[in-house]
PDB file of C-alpha atoms in Angstrom:
ATOM      1  CA  MET A 126      41.134 -30.074  51.139  1.00  0.00           C
ATOM      2  CA  ALA A 127      39.729 -27.280  49.026  1.00  0.00           C
ATOM      3  CA  ALA A 128      36.448 -27.967  47.371  1.00  0.00           C
ATOM      4  CA  VAL A 129      36.648 -28.760  43.693  1.00  0.00           C
ATOM      5  CA  PRO A 130      34.950 -25.969  41.704  1.00  0.00           C
ATOM      6  CA  THR A 131      31.858 -27.119  39.918  1.00  0.00           C
ATOM      7  CA  ALA A 132      31.108 -26.020  36.384  1.00  0.00           C
ATOM      8  CA  PRO A 133      28.038 -23.816  35.890  1.00  0.00           C
ATOM      9  CA  PRO A 134      25.074 -25.595  34.376  1.00  0.00           C
ATOM     10  CA  PRO A 135      24.991 -25.406  30.596  1.00  0.00           C
ATOM     11  CA  ALA A 136      23.004 -22.535  29.206  1.00  0.00           C
ATOM     12  CA  SER A 137      19.574 -23.595  28.067  1.00  0.00           C
ATOM     13  CA  ALA A 138      18.033 -22.718  24.741  1.00  0.00           C
ATOM     14  CA  ASP A 139      15.828 -20.281  26.642  1.00  0.00           C
ATOM     15  CA  ASP A 140      18.939 -18.221  27.468  1.00  0.00           C
ATOM     16  CA  GLU A 141      20.100 -17.837  23.858  1.00  0.00           C
ATOM     17  CA  ILE A 142      19.564 -14.213  22.837  1.00  0.00           C
ATOM     18  CA  VAL A 143      18.385 -13.831  19.250  1.00  0.00           C
ATOM     19  CA  TYR A 144      17.989 -10.048  19.260  1.00  0.00           C
ATOM     20  CA  GLU A 145      18.021  -7.223  21.754  1.00  0.00           C
ATOM     21  CA  SER A 146      17.498  -3.507  21.691  1.00  0.00           C
ATOM     22  CA  MET A 147      17.892  -2.332  25.234  1.00  0.00           C
ATOM     23  CA  PRO A 148      16.251  -0.951  27.244  1.00  0.00           C
ATOM     24  CA  CYS A 149      13.196  -1.884  25.157  1.00  0.00           C
ATOM     25  CA  ILE A 150      13.250  -5.586  24.300  1.00  0.00           C
ATOM     26  CA  ARG A 151      15.267  -8.774  24.539  1.00  0.00           C
ATOM     27  CA  ILE A 152      14.290 -11.708  22.332  1.00  0.00           C
ATOM     28  CA  TYR A 153      15.488 -15.146  23.359  1.00  0.00           C
ATOM     29  CA  LYS A 154      15.210 -18.269  21.276  1.00  0.00           C
ATOM     30  CA  ASN A 155      12.077 -19.413  23.106  1.00  0.00           C
ATOM     31  CA  ARG A 156      10.713 -16.329  24.843  1.00  0.00           C
ATOM     32  CA  VAL A 157      10.418 -12.545  24.624  1.00  0.00           C
ATOM     33  CA  GLU A 158      10.968  -9.969  27.359  1.00  0.00           C
ATOM     34  CA  ARG A 159       9.472  -6.549  26.659  1.00  0.00           C
ATOM     35  CA  TYR A 160      10.420  -3.665  28.916  1.00  0.00           C
ATOM     36  CA  PHE A 161       8.702  -0.865  27.033  1.00  0.00           C
ATOM     37  CA  GLY A 162       5.426  -0.193  25.252  1.00  0.00           C
ATOM     38  CA  SER A 163       3.191  -2.858  26.804  1.00  0.00           C
ATOM     39  CA  GLU A 164       1.817  -0.755  29.653  1.00  0.00           C
ATOM     40  CA  PHE A 165      -1.975  -0.429  29.645  1.00  0.00           C
ATOM     41  CA  VAL A 166      -4.117   2.630  30.310  1.00  0.00           C
ATOM     42  CA  ALA A 167      -7.900   2.462  30.269  1.00  0.00           C
ATOM     43  CA  ALA A 168     -10.092   4.236  27.747  1.00  0.00           C
ATOM     44  CA  SER A 169     -11.565   7.406  29.209  1.00  0.00           C
ATOM     45  CA  THR A 170     -12.878  10.902  28.724  1.00  0.00           C
ATOM     46  CA  ASP A 171      -9.874  13.197  28.597  1.00  0.00           C
ATOM     47  CA  SER A 172     -10.426  16.123  30.939  1.00  0.00           C
ATOM     48  CA  ALA A 173      -8.110  18.466  29.040  1.00  0.00           C
ATOM     49  CA  THR A 174      -9.509  17.977  25.522  1.00  0.00           C
ATOM     50  CA  GLY A 175     -12.936  16.411  25.992  1.00  0.00           C
ATOM     51  CA  VAL A 176     -11.945  13.556  23.664  1.00  0.00           C
ATOM     52  CA  VAL A 177     -13.750  10.330  24.541  1.00  0.00           C
ATOM     53  CA  SER A 178     -12.176   6.931  23.890  1.00  0.00           C
ATOM     54  CA  ARG A 179     -13.455   3.386  23.982  1.00  0.00           C
ATOM     55  CA  ASP A 180     -12.220  -0.069  23.048  1.00  0.00           C
ATOM     56  CA  ARG A 181     -13.698  -2.511  20.569  1.00  0.00           C
ATOM     57  CA  THR A 182     -12.947  -6.183  19.965  1.00  0.00           C
ATOM     58  CA  ILE A 183     -12.935  -6.854  16.231  1.00  0.00           C
ATOM     59  CA  SER A 184     -11.976 -10.539  16.313  1.00  0.00           C
ATOM     60  CA  PRO A 185     -10.149 -12.846  18.733  1.00  0.00           C
ATOM     61  CA  GLN A 186      -6.806 -11.459  17.540  1.00  0.00           C
ATOM     62  CA  VAL A 187      -7.631  -7.850  16.582  1.00  0.00           C
ATOM     63  CA  SER A 188      -9.013  -4.930  18.568  1.00  0.00           C
ATOM     64  CA  ALA A 189      -8.936  -1.145  18.484  1.00  0.00           C
ATOM     65  CA  ARG A 190      -9.265   1.978  20.578  1.00  0.00           C
ATOM     66  CA  LEU A 191     -11.485   4.677  19.094  1.00  0.00           C
ATOM     67  CA  TYR A 192     -11.160   8.392  19.840  1.00  0.00           C
ATOM     68  CA  LEU A 193     -14.053  10.782  19.303  1.00  0.00           C
ATOM     69  CA  PRO A 194     -13.554  14.536  19.756  1.00  0.00           C
ATOM     70  CA  ARG A 195     -16.229  16.931  20.967  1.00  0.00           C
ATOM     71  CA  LEU A 196     -18.715  17.445  18.160  1.00  0.00           C
ATOM     72  CA  ALA A 197     -22.241  18.445  17.264  1.00  0.00           C
ATOM     73  CA  ALA A 198     -24.761  15.614  17.415  1.00  0.00           C
ATOM     74  CA  ASP A 199     -24.977  15.204  13.633  1.00  0.00           C
ATOM     75  CA  ALA A 200     -21.332  16.020  12.762  1.00  0.00           C
ATOM     76  CA  LYS A 201     -19.408  13.864  10.304  1.00  0.00           C
ATOM     77  CA  LEU A 202     -15.638  13.624  10.712  1.00  0.00           C
ATOM     78  CA  PRO A 203     -12.647  12.356   8.742  1.00  0.00           C
ATOM     79  CA  VAL A 204     -11.597   8.861   9.829  1.00  0.00           C
ATOM     80  CA  LEU A 205      -7.972   7.965  10.546  1.00  0.00           C
ATOM     81  CA  VAL A 206      -7.264   4.232  10.824  1.00  0.00           C
ATOM     82  CA  TYR A 207      -3.891   4.193  12.537  1.00  0.00           C
ATOM     83  CA  TYR A 208      -1.247   1.497  12.975  1.00  0.00           C
ATOM     84  CA  HIS A 209       1.268   2.031  15.762  1.00  0.00           C
ATOM     85  CA  GLY A 210       4.987   1.460  15.282  1.00  0.00           C
ATOM     86  CA  GLY A 211       7.499  -0.433  17.368  1.00  0.00           C
ATOM     87  CA  GLY A 212       9.436  -2.556  14.904  1.00  0.00           C
ATOM     88  CA  PHE A 213       6.512  -5.018  14.619  1.00  0.00           C
ATOM     89  CA  CYS A 214       7.402  -6.267  18.127  1.00  0.00           C
ATOM     90  CA  LEU A 215       6.692  -3.400  20.534  1.00  0.00           C
ATOM     91  CA  GLY A 216       3.897  -0.990  21.341  1.00  0.00           C
ATOM     92  CA  SER A 217       0.169  -1.154  21.811  1.00  0.00           C
ATOM     93  CA  ALA A 218      -2.889   0.877  20.908  1.00  0.00           C
ATOM     94  CA  PHE A 219      -3.675   0.818  24.631  1.00  0.00           C
ATOM     95  CA  ASN A 220      -0.430   2.146  26.066  1.00  0.00           C
ATOM     96  CA  PRO A 221      -0.115   5.559  27.740  1.00  0.00           C
ATOM     97  CA  THR A 222       2.055   7.067  24.986  1.00  0.00           C
ATOM     98  CA  PHE A 223      -0.441   6.513  22.168  1.00  0.00           C
ATOM     99  CA  HIS A 224      -3.416   7.230  24.413  1.00  0.00           C
ATOM    100  CA  ALA A 225      -2.039  10.663  25.320  1.00  0.00           C
ATOM    101  CA  TYR A 226      -1.009  11.337  21.732  1.00  0.00           C
ATOM    102  CA  PHE A 227      -4.446  10.618  20.267  1.00  0.00           C
ATOM    103  CA  ASN A 228      -6.340  12.472  22.975  1.00  0.00           C
ATOM    104  CA  ASN A 229      -4.453  15.551  21.857  1.00  0.00           C
ATOM    105  CA  PHE A 230      -4.343  14.815  18.140  1.00  0.00           C
ATOM    106  CA  ALA A 231      -8.034  13.907  17.760  1.00  0.00           C
ATOM    107  CA  ALA A 232      -8.911  17.234  19.353  1.00  0.00           C
ATOM    108  CA  LEU A 233      -6.457  19.188  17.205  1.00  0.00           C
ATOM    109  CA  ALA A 234      -7.417  17.595  13.895  1.00  0.00           C
ATOM    110  CA  ASN A 235     -11.099  17.008  14.711  1.00  0.00           C
ATOM    111  CA  VAL A 236     -10.891  13.456  13.393  1.00  0.00           C
ATOM    112  CA  LEU A 237     -12.313  10.124  14.495  1.00  0.00           C
ATOM    113  CA  VAL A 238      -9.332   7.845  15.177  1.00  0.00           C
ATOM    114  CA  VAL A 239      -9.338   4.042  15.020  1.00  0.00           C
ATOM    115  CA  SER A 240      -6.062   2.998  16.668  1.00  0.00           C
ATOM    116  CA  VAL A 241      -5.458  -0.655  15.815  1.00  0.00           C
ATOM    117  CA  GLU A 242      -4.130  -3.362  18.127  1.00  0.00           C
ATOM    118  CA  TYR A 243      -2.492  -6.050  15.990  1.00  0.00           C
ATOM    119  CA  ARG A 244      -0.515  -9.143  16.941  1.00  0.00           C
ATOM    120  CA  LEU A 245       3.185  -8.633  17.575  1.00  0.00           C
ATOM    121  CA  ALA A 246       6.191 -10.529  16.282  1.00  0.00           C
ATOM    122  CA  PRO A 247       8.155 -12.647  16.916  1.00  0.00           C
ATOM    123  CA  GLU A 248       5.363 -14.658  18.551  1.00  0.00           C
ATOM    124  CA  HIS A 249       3.268 -13.842  15.482  1.00  0.00           C
ATOM    125  CA  PRO A 250       5.783 -13.236  12.694  1.00  0.00           C
ATOM    126  CA  VAL A 251       5.236 -10.755   9.890  1.00  0.00           C
ATOM    127  CA  PRO A 252       2.987 -10.916   7.818  1.00  0.00           C
ATOM    128  CA  ALA A 253       0.521 -11.459  10.711  1.00  0.00           C
ATOM    129  CA  ALA A 254       0.492  -7.710  11.401  1.00  0.00           C
ATOM    130  CA  TYR A 255      -0.559  -7.016   7.805  1.00  0.00           C
ATOM    131  CA  ALA A 256      -3.438  -9.495   7.991  1.00  0.00           C
ATOM    132  CA  ASP A 257      -4.672  -8.092  11.312  1.00  0.00           C
ATOM    133  CA  SER A 258      -4.431  -4.520  10.051  1.00  0.00           C
ATOM    134  CA  TRP A 259      -6.426  -5.356   6.938  1.00  0.00           C
ATOM    135  CA  GLU A 260      -9.070  -7.011   9.124  1.00  0.00           C
ATOM    136  CA  ALA A 261      -9.324  -3.852  11.239  1.00  0.00           C
ATOM    137  CA  LEU A 262      -9.773  -1.669   8.156  1.00  0.00           C
ATOM    138  CA  ALA A 263     -12.415  -4.016   6.758  1.00  0.00           C
ATOM    139  CA  TRP A 264     -14.276  -3.775  10.070  1.00  0.00           C
ATOM    140  CA  ALA A 265     -14.101   0.018  10.033  1.00  0.00           C
ATOM    141  CA  VAL A 266     -15.515   0.293   6.508  1.00  0.00           C
ATOM    142  CA  SER A 267     -18.331  -2.127   7.337  1.00  0.00           C
ATOM    143  CA  HIS A 268     -19.982   1.020   8.732  1.00  0.00           C
ATOM    144  CA  VAL A 269     -19.850   2.900   5.431  1.00  0.00           C
ATOM    145  CA  ALA A 270     -23.630   2.758   4.925  1.00  0.00           C
ATOM    146  CA  GLY A 271     -24.110   5.027   7.927  1.00  0.00           C
ATOM    147  CA  ALA A 272     -26.644   4.858  10.743  1.00  0.00           C
ATOM    148  CA  GLY A 273     -27.521   1.279  11.604  1.00  0.00           C
ATOM    149  CA  ALA A 274     -24.553  -0.243   9.772  1.00  0.00           C
ATOM    150  CA  GLY A 275     -21.965  -2.357  11.559  1.00  0.00           C
ATOM    151  CA  ASP A 276     -21.694  -2.642  15.338  1.00  0.00           C
ATOM    152  CA  GLU A 277     -19.958   0.622  16.291  1.00  0.00           C
ATOM    153  CA  PRO A 278     -22.274   3.666  16.536  1.00  0.00           C
ATOM    154  CA  TRP A 279     -19.408   6.166  16.522  1.00  0.00           C
ATOM    155  CA  LEU A 280     -18.384   4.992  13.069  1.00  0.00           C
ATOM    156  CA  ALA A 281     -21.935   4.562  11.775  1.00  0.00           C
ATOM    157  CA  ASP A 282     -23.077   7.960  12.992  1.00  0.00           C
ATOM    158  CA  HIS A 283     -20.015  10.186  12.769  1.00  0.00           C
ATOM    159  CA  ALA A 284     -17.576   8.789  10.176  1.00  0.00           C
ATOM    160  CA  ASP A 285     -17.292  10.542   6.828  1.00  0.00           C
ATOM    161  CA  PHE A 286     -15.917   7.677   4.752  1.00  0.00           C
ATOM    162  CA  SER A 287     -15.274   9.962   1.790  1.00  0.00           C
ATOM    163  CA  ARG A 288     -12.418  11.194   3.998  1.00  0.00           C
ATOM    164  CA  LEU A 289     -10.944   7.837   5.030  1.00  0.00           C
ATOM    165  CA  TYR A 290      -7.232   7.904   5.842  1.00  0.00           C
ATOM    166  CA  LEU A 291      -4.666   5.312   6.860  1.00  0.00           C
ATOM    167  CA  GLY A 292      -1.640   6.271   8.907  1.00  0.00           C
ATOM    168  CA  GLY A 293       1.171   5.010  11.059  1.00  0.00           C
ATOM    169  CA  GLU A 294       4.657   5.722  12.284  1.00  0.00           C
ATOM    170  CA  SER A 295       7.767   3.577  11.683  1.00  0.00           C
ATOM    171  CA  ALA A 296       6.613  -0.060  11.285  1.00  0.00           C
ATOM    172  CA  GLY A 297       3.051   1.263  11.385  1.00  0.00           C
ATOM    173  CA  ALA A 298       3.755   3.326   8.265  1.00  0.00           C
ATOM    174  CA  ASN A 299       5.117   0.185   6.607  1.00  0.00           C
ATOM    175  CA  ILE A 300       1.844  -1.546   7.507  1.00  0.00           C
ATOM    176  CA  ALA A 301      -0.264   1.355   6.207  1.00  0.00           C
ATOM    177  CA  HIS A 302       1.569   1.189   2.879  1.00  0.00           C
ATOM    178  CA  HIS A 303       0.974  -2.541   2.459  1.00  0.00           C
ATOM    179  CA  VAL A 304      -2.689  -2.278   3.451  1.00  0.00           C
ATOM    180  CA  ALA A 305      -3.163   0.469   0.850  1.00  0.00           C
ATOM    181  CA  MET A 306      -1.408  -1.666  -1.762  1.00  0.00           C
ATOM    182  CA  ARG A 307      -3.684  -4.600  -0.934  1.00  0.00           C
ATOM    183  CA  ALA A 308      -6.669  -2.293  -1.315  1.00  0.00           C
ATOM    184  CA  GLY A 309      -5.374  -1.410  -4.764  1.00  0.00           C
ATOM    185  CA  ALA A 310      -5.099  -5.072  -5.724  1.00  0.00           C
ATOM    186  CA  GLU A 311      -8.337  -6.357  -4.178  1.00  0.00           C
ATOM    187  CA  GLY A 312     -10.539  -3.347  -3.461  1.00  0.00           C
ATOM    188  CA  LEU A 313     -12.106  -2.641  -0.090  1.00  0.00           C
ATOM    189  CA  PRO A 314     -15.381  -4.145   1.123  1.00  0.00           C
ATOM    190  CA  HIS A 315     -18.576  -2.103   0.762  1.00  0.00           C
ATOM    191  CA  GLY A 316     -17.100  -0.025  -2.049  1.00  0.00           C
ATOM    192  CA  ALA A 317     -15.029   2.048   0.381  1.00  0.00           C
ATOM    193  CA  LYS A 318     -12.063   4.054  -0.898  1.00  0.00           C
ATOM    194  CA  ILE A 319      -8.960   5.245   0.927  1.00  0.00           C
ATOM    195  CA  HIS A 320      -8.633   8.978   0.414  1.00  0.00           C
ATOM    196  CA  GLY A 321      -5.151   9.424   1.832  1.00  0.00           C
ATOM    197  CA  LEU A 322      -2.129   7.937   3.544  1.00  0.00           C
ATOM    198  CA  VAL A 323      -0.031   9.454   6.355  1.00  0.00           C
ATOM    199  CA  MET A 324       3.464   7.945   6.467  1.00  0.00           C
ATOM    200  CA  ILE A 325       5.414   9.081   9.561  1.00  0.00           C
ATOM    201  CA  HIS A 326       9.101   8.053   9.631  1.00  0.00           C
ATOM    202  CA  PRO A 327       8.426   4.862   7.629  1.00  0.00           C
ATOM    203  CA  TYR A 328      10.402   1.703   8.369  1.00  0.00           C
ATOM    204  CA  PHE A 329      11.804   0.615   5.027  1.00  0.00           C
ATOM    205  CA  LEU A 330      15.230  -0.880   4.322  1.00  0.00           C
ATOM    206  CA  GLY A 331      17.253  -2.084   1.345  1.00  0.00           C
ATOM    207  CA  THR A 332      20.716  -3.286   0.436  1.00  0.00           C
ATOM    208  CA  ASN A 333      21.202  -0.098  -1.562  1.00  0.00           C
ATOM    209  CA  LYS A 334      23.078   2.583   0.371  1.00  0.00           C
ATOM    210  CA  VAL A 335      21.372   5.886   1.232  1.00  0.00           C
ATOM    211  CA  GLY A 336      22.931   8.895   2.897  1.00  0.00           C
ATOM    212  CA  SER A 337      21.071   8.658   6.201  1.00  0.00           C
ATOM    213  CA  ASP A 338      22.446   5.129   6.773  1.00  0.00           C
ATOM    214  CA  ASP A 339      25.594   6.854   8.028  1.00  0.00           C
ATOM    215  CA  LEU A 340      23.815   8.926  10.679  1.00  0.00           C
ATOM    216  CA  ASP A 341      23.993   5.957  13.068  1.00  0.00           C
ATOM    217  CA  ALA A 342      25.649   2.837  11.701  1.00  0.00           C
ATOM    218  CA  THR A 343      24.835   0.809  14.833  1.00  0.00           C
ATOM    219  CA  ALA A 344      21.136   1.682  14.702  1.00  0.00           C
ATOM    220  CA  ARG A 345      21.047   0.946  10.978  1.00  0.00           C
ATOM    221  CA  GLU A 346      22.578  -2.496  11.504  1.00  0.00           C
ATOM    222  CA  SER A 347      20.135  -3.194  14.330  1.00  0.00           C
ATOM    223  CA  LEU A 348      17.165  -2.353  12.110  1.00  0.00           C
ATOM    224  CA  GLY A 349      18.345  -4.891   9.561  1.00  0.00           C
ATOM    225  CA  SER A 350      18.795  -7.549  12.238  1.00  0.00           C
ATOM    226  CA  LEU A 351      15.394  -6.747  13.686  1.00  0.00           C
ATOM    227  CA  TRP A 352      13.664  -7.286  10.345  1.00  0.00           C
ATOM    228  CA  ARG A 353      15.165 -10.745   9.933  1.00  0.00           C
ATOM    229  CA  VAL A 354      13.848 -11.762  13.368  1.00  0.00           C
ATOM    230  CA  MET A 355      10.405 -10.233  12.823  1.00  0.00           C
ATOM    231  CA  CYS A 356       9.975 -11.971   9.464  1.00  0.00           C
ATOM    232  CA  PRO A 357      11.875 -15.287   9.585  1.00  0.00           C
ATOM    233  CA  ALA A 358      10.708 -16.214   6.081  1.00  0.00           C
ATOM    234  CA  THR A 359      12.183 -13.045   4.591  1.00  0.00           C
ATOM    235  CA  THR A 360      14.684 -13.040   1.757  1.00  0.00           C
ATOM    236  CA  GLY A 361      16.468 -10.137   3.480  1.00  0.00           C
ATOM    237  CA  GLU A 362      16.481  -6.369   3.140  1.00  0.00           C
ATOM    238  CA  ASP A 363      15.376  -6.531  -0.481  1.00  0.00           C
ATOM    239  CA  ASP A 364      12.203  -8.391   0.419  1.00  0.00           C
ATOM    240  CA  PRO A 365       9.377  -6.246  -1.037  1.00  0.00           C
ATOM    241  CA  LEU A 366       7.756  -6.219   2.407  1.00  0.00           C
ATOM    242  CA  ILE A 367      10.603  -4.078   3.761  1.00  0.00           C
ATOM    243  CA  ASN A 368      11.875  -2.624   0.455  1.00  0.00           C
ATOM    244  CA  PRO A 369       8.909  -1.589  -1.713  1.00  0.00           C
ATOM    245  CA  PHE A 370      11.276  -0.057  -4.297  1.00  0.00           C
ATOM    246  CA  VAL A 371      13.173  -3.226  -5.204  1.00  0.00           C
ATOM    247  CA  ASP A 372      12.810  -4.784  -8.646  1.00  0.00           C
ATOM    248  CA  GLY A 373       9.890  -7.191  -8.572  1.00  0.00           C
ATOM    249  CA  ALA A 374       7.961  -5.326  -5.874  1.00  0.00           C
ATOM    250  CA  PRO A 375       4.389  -4.322  -6.749  1.00  0.00           C
ATOM    251  CA  GLY A 376       4.365  -1.026  -8.616  1.00  0.00           C
ATOM    252  CA  LEU A 377       3.741   2.031  -6.473  1.00  0.00           C
ATOM    253  CA  ASP A 378       1.414   3.364  -9.150  1.00  0.00           C
ATOM    254  CA  ALA A 379      -1.167   0.895  -7.772  1.00  0.00           C
ATOM    255  CA  LEU A 380      -1.261   2.588  -4.360  1.00  0.00           C
ATOM    256  CA  ALA A 381      -4.977   2.880  -3.580  1.00  0.00           C
ATOM    257  CA  CYS A 382      -5.366   6.459  -2.438  1.00  0.00           C
ATOM    258  CA  ALA A 383      -5.502   9.952  -3.881  1.00  0.00           C
ATOM    259  CA  ARG A 384      -3.143  11.732  -1.484  1.00  0.00           C
ATOM    260  CA  VAL A 385      -0.018  10.866   0.531  1.00  0.00           C
ATOM    261  CA  LEU A 386       1.877  12.767   3.207  1.00  0.00           C
ATOM    262  CA  VAL A 387       5.382  11.567   4.129  1.00  0.00           C
ATOM    263  CA  CYS A 388       6.914  12.932   7.344  1.00  0.00           C
ATOM    264  CA  ILE A 389      10.629  12.461   7.997  1.00  0.00           C
ATOM    265  CA  GLY A 390      13.126  13.580  10.628  1.00  0.00           C
ATOM    266  CA  GLU A 391      16.392  15.207   9.601  1.00  0.00           C
ATOM    267  CA  GLY A 392      18.312  13.196  12.205  1.00  0.00           C
ATOM    268  CA  ASP A 393      16.572   9.855  11.560  1.00  0.00           C
ATOM    269  CA  VAL A 394      18.640   6.989  10.166  1.00  0.00           C
ATOM    270  CA  LEU A 395      15.546   6.081   8.110  1.00  0.00           C
ATOM    271  CA  ARG A 396      15.167   9.637   6.759  1.00  0.00           C
ATOM    272  CA  ASP A 397      16.288   8.926   3.212  1.00  0.00           C
ATOM    273  CA  ARG A 398      14.187   5.756   2.956  1.00  0.00           C
ATOM    274  CA  GLY A 399      11.181   7.984   3.585  1.00  0.00           C
ATOM    275  CA  ARG A 400      12.432  10.499   1.053  1.00  0.00           C
ATOM    276  CA  LEU A 401      12.971   7.669  -1.439  1.00  0.00           C
ATOM    277  CA  TYR A 402       9.369   6.568  -0.884  1.00  0.00           C
ATOM    278  CA  TYR A 403       8.173  10.050  -1.831  1.00  0.00           C
ATOM    279  CA  ASP A 404      10.510  10.234  -4.834  1.00  0.00           C
ATOM    280  CA  ARG A 405       9.641   6.798  -6.193  1.00  0.00           C
ATOM    281  CA  LEU A 406       5.930   7.293  -5.641  1.00  0.00           C
ATOM    282  CA  THR A 407       5.810  10.598  -7.504  1.00  0.00           C
ATOM    283  CA  ALA A 408       7.874   9.132 -10.360  1.00  0.00           C
ATOM    284  CA  SER A 409       5.839   5.916 -10.622  1.00  0.00           C
ATOM    285  CA  GLY A 410       2.925   7.199 -12.657  1.00  0.00           C
ATOM    286  CA  TRP A 411       0.673   7.130  -9.592  1.00  0.00           C
ATOM    287  CA  SER A 412      -2.114   9.626 -10.234  1.00  0.00           C
ATOM    288  CA  GLY A 413      -2.383  11.136  -6.752  1.00  0.00           C
ATOM    289  CA  GLU A 414      -0.791  14.086  -4.972  1.00  0.00           C
ATOM    290  CA  ALA A 415       2.110  13.601  -2.561  1.00  0.00           C
ATOM    291  CA  GLU A 416       3.700  15.903   0.013  1.00  0.00           C
ATOM    292  CA  ILE A 417       6.811  15.555   2.143  1.00  0.00           C
ATOM    293  CA  TRP A 418       7.673  17.369   5.368  1.00  0.00           C
ATOM    294  CA  GLN A 419      10.924  17.209   7.334  1.00  0.00           C
ATOM    295  CA  ALA A 420      11.394  17.992  11.014  1.00  0.00           C
ATOM    296  CA  PRO A 421      14.695  19.853  11.371  1.00  0.00           C
ATOM    297  CA  GLY A 422      17.261  18.142  13.570  1.00  0.00           C
ATOM    298  CA  LYS A 423      14.921  15.469  14.912  1.00  0.00           C
ATOM    299  CA  GLY A 424      15.269  11.687  15.069  1.00  0.00           C
ATOM    300  CA  HIS A 425      13.011   8.694  14.689  1.00  0.00           C
ATOM    301  CA  THR A 426       9.506   9.046  16.192  1.00  0.00           C
ATOM    302  CA  PHE A 427      10.633  12.117  18.126  1.00  0.00           C
ATOM    303  CA  HIS A 428       7.024  13.324  18.378  1.00  0.00           C
ATOM    304  CA  LEU A 429       6.159  10.462  20.734  1.00  0.00           C
ATOM    305  CA  LEU A 430       9.210  11.089  22.916  1.00  0.00           C
ATOM    306  CA  GLU A 431       8.911  14.881  22.947  1.00  0.00           C
ATOM    307  CA  PRO A 432       5.247  15.596  22.157  1.00  0.00           C
ATOM    308  CA  LEU A 433       5.417  19.233  23.248  1.00  0.00           C
ATOM    309  CA  CYS A 434       8.571  20.250  21.378  1.00  0.00           C
ATOM    310  CA  ASP A 435       8.183  22.824  18.613  1.00  0.00           C
ATOM    311  CA  GLU A 436       8.885  20.292  15.872  1.00  0.00           C
ATOM    312  CA  ALA A 437       6.282  17.822  17.207  1.00  0.00           C
ATOM    313  CA  VAL A 438       3.684  20.588  17.391  1.00  0.00           C
ATOM    314  CA  ALA A 439       4.558  21.617  13.826  1.00  0.00           C
ATOM    315  CA  GLN A 440       4.369  18.030  12.537  1.00  0.00           C
ATOM    316  CA  ASP A 441       0.964  17.491  14.160  1.00  0.00           C
ATOM    317  CA  LYS A 442      -0.268  20.695  12.530  1.00  0.00           C
ATOM    318  CA  VAL A 443       0.956  19.542   9.102  1.00  0.00           C
ATOM    319  CA  ILE A 444      -0.820  16.191   9.520  1.00  0.00           C
ATOM    320  CA  SER A 445      -3.986  17.858  10.812  1.00  0.00           C
ATOM    321  CA  GLU A 446      -4.126  20.201   7.831  1.00  0.00           C
ATOM    322  CA  PHE A 447      -3.527  17.268   5.467  1.00  0.00           C
ATOM    323  CA  LEU A 448      -6.478  15.363   6.947  1.00  0.00           C
ATOM    324  CA  ASN A 449      -8.769  18.356   6.654  1.00  0.00           C
ATOM    325  CA  ARG A 450      -8.137  19.377   3.058  1.00  0.00           C
TER     326      ARG A 450
END
């Protein structure tokens, strides 16, 4: 007699997929599998540029990698506090992509970089990333008094805090915006001021339609789904955390910096959200100066995928010049 087929065991809750964006990440109901962005590379002295890096623990949940270019013993440099992207759920300040990028960029721009490691969602849902990023900035500016201040000699000895910048790409640009808005509402410790903001391909959404939504309808839908998983308490795409232009969001005129650079990619589905950020900021009554730069034909965070392409080189030059004016 043929054996009676047995039914497969019922799928467990662990096997229920909540969100996936392959080949990068798959989020199950009770676990996360990351296939990209979590690789670790040690801090080092870069043989090609001479940039030296080292890691600092700021608190049990926050750390950073600092990059110091070659400089004279008494040189003071602009400071760039940088928040990596990755949809709030991917990436690391310690991965090879960002390590290579900042070895090259710190040398090009002659800036001291503080690349922040914050907690990732969904294990630590948004707004945890905002809180961690604020903590990292507060730690950085604890060195504003100069030699002998704080616990990081590179910042105490070589940081010119009159040229303090925040920056980030994608979700990191979203974070940089919200940290700057919090600085406007609360002020920074030690009387520090943010001089400028570098917004690279910012991750903002909204129920309002913009032209670049149609560049890739599947990617656009995925970005909306991703946000709802990263921030379970959200009200949706018109939550001010992901749509800073919606009615009821804090006014952009309170942005706590004097200068802003917005970088967008012509082929990026988020292109017109970045353009809208520039447009709304300049129309808000904010008293600073804003610039916008578009990479022709390029998509989201192309500069990390193709760091040597002409457009990536041009974008880095634009950012470098912005930080040094």
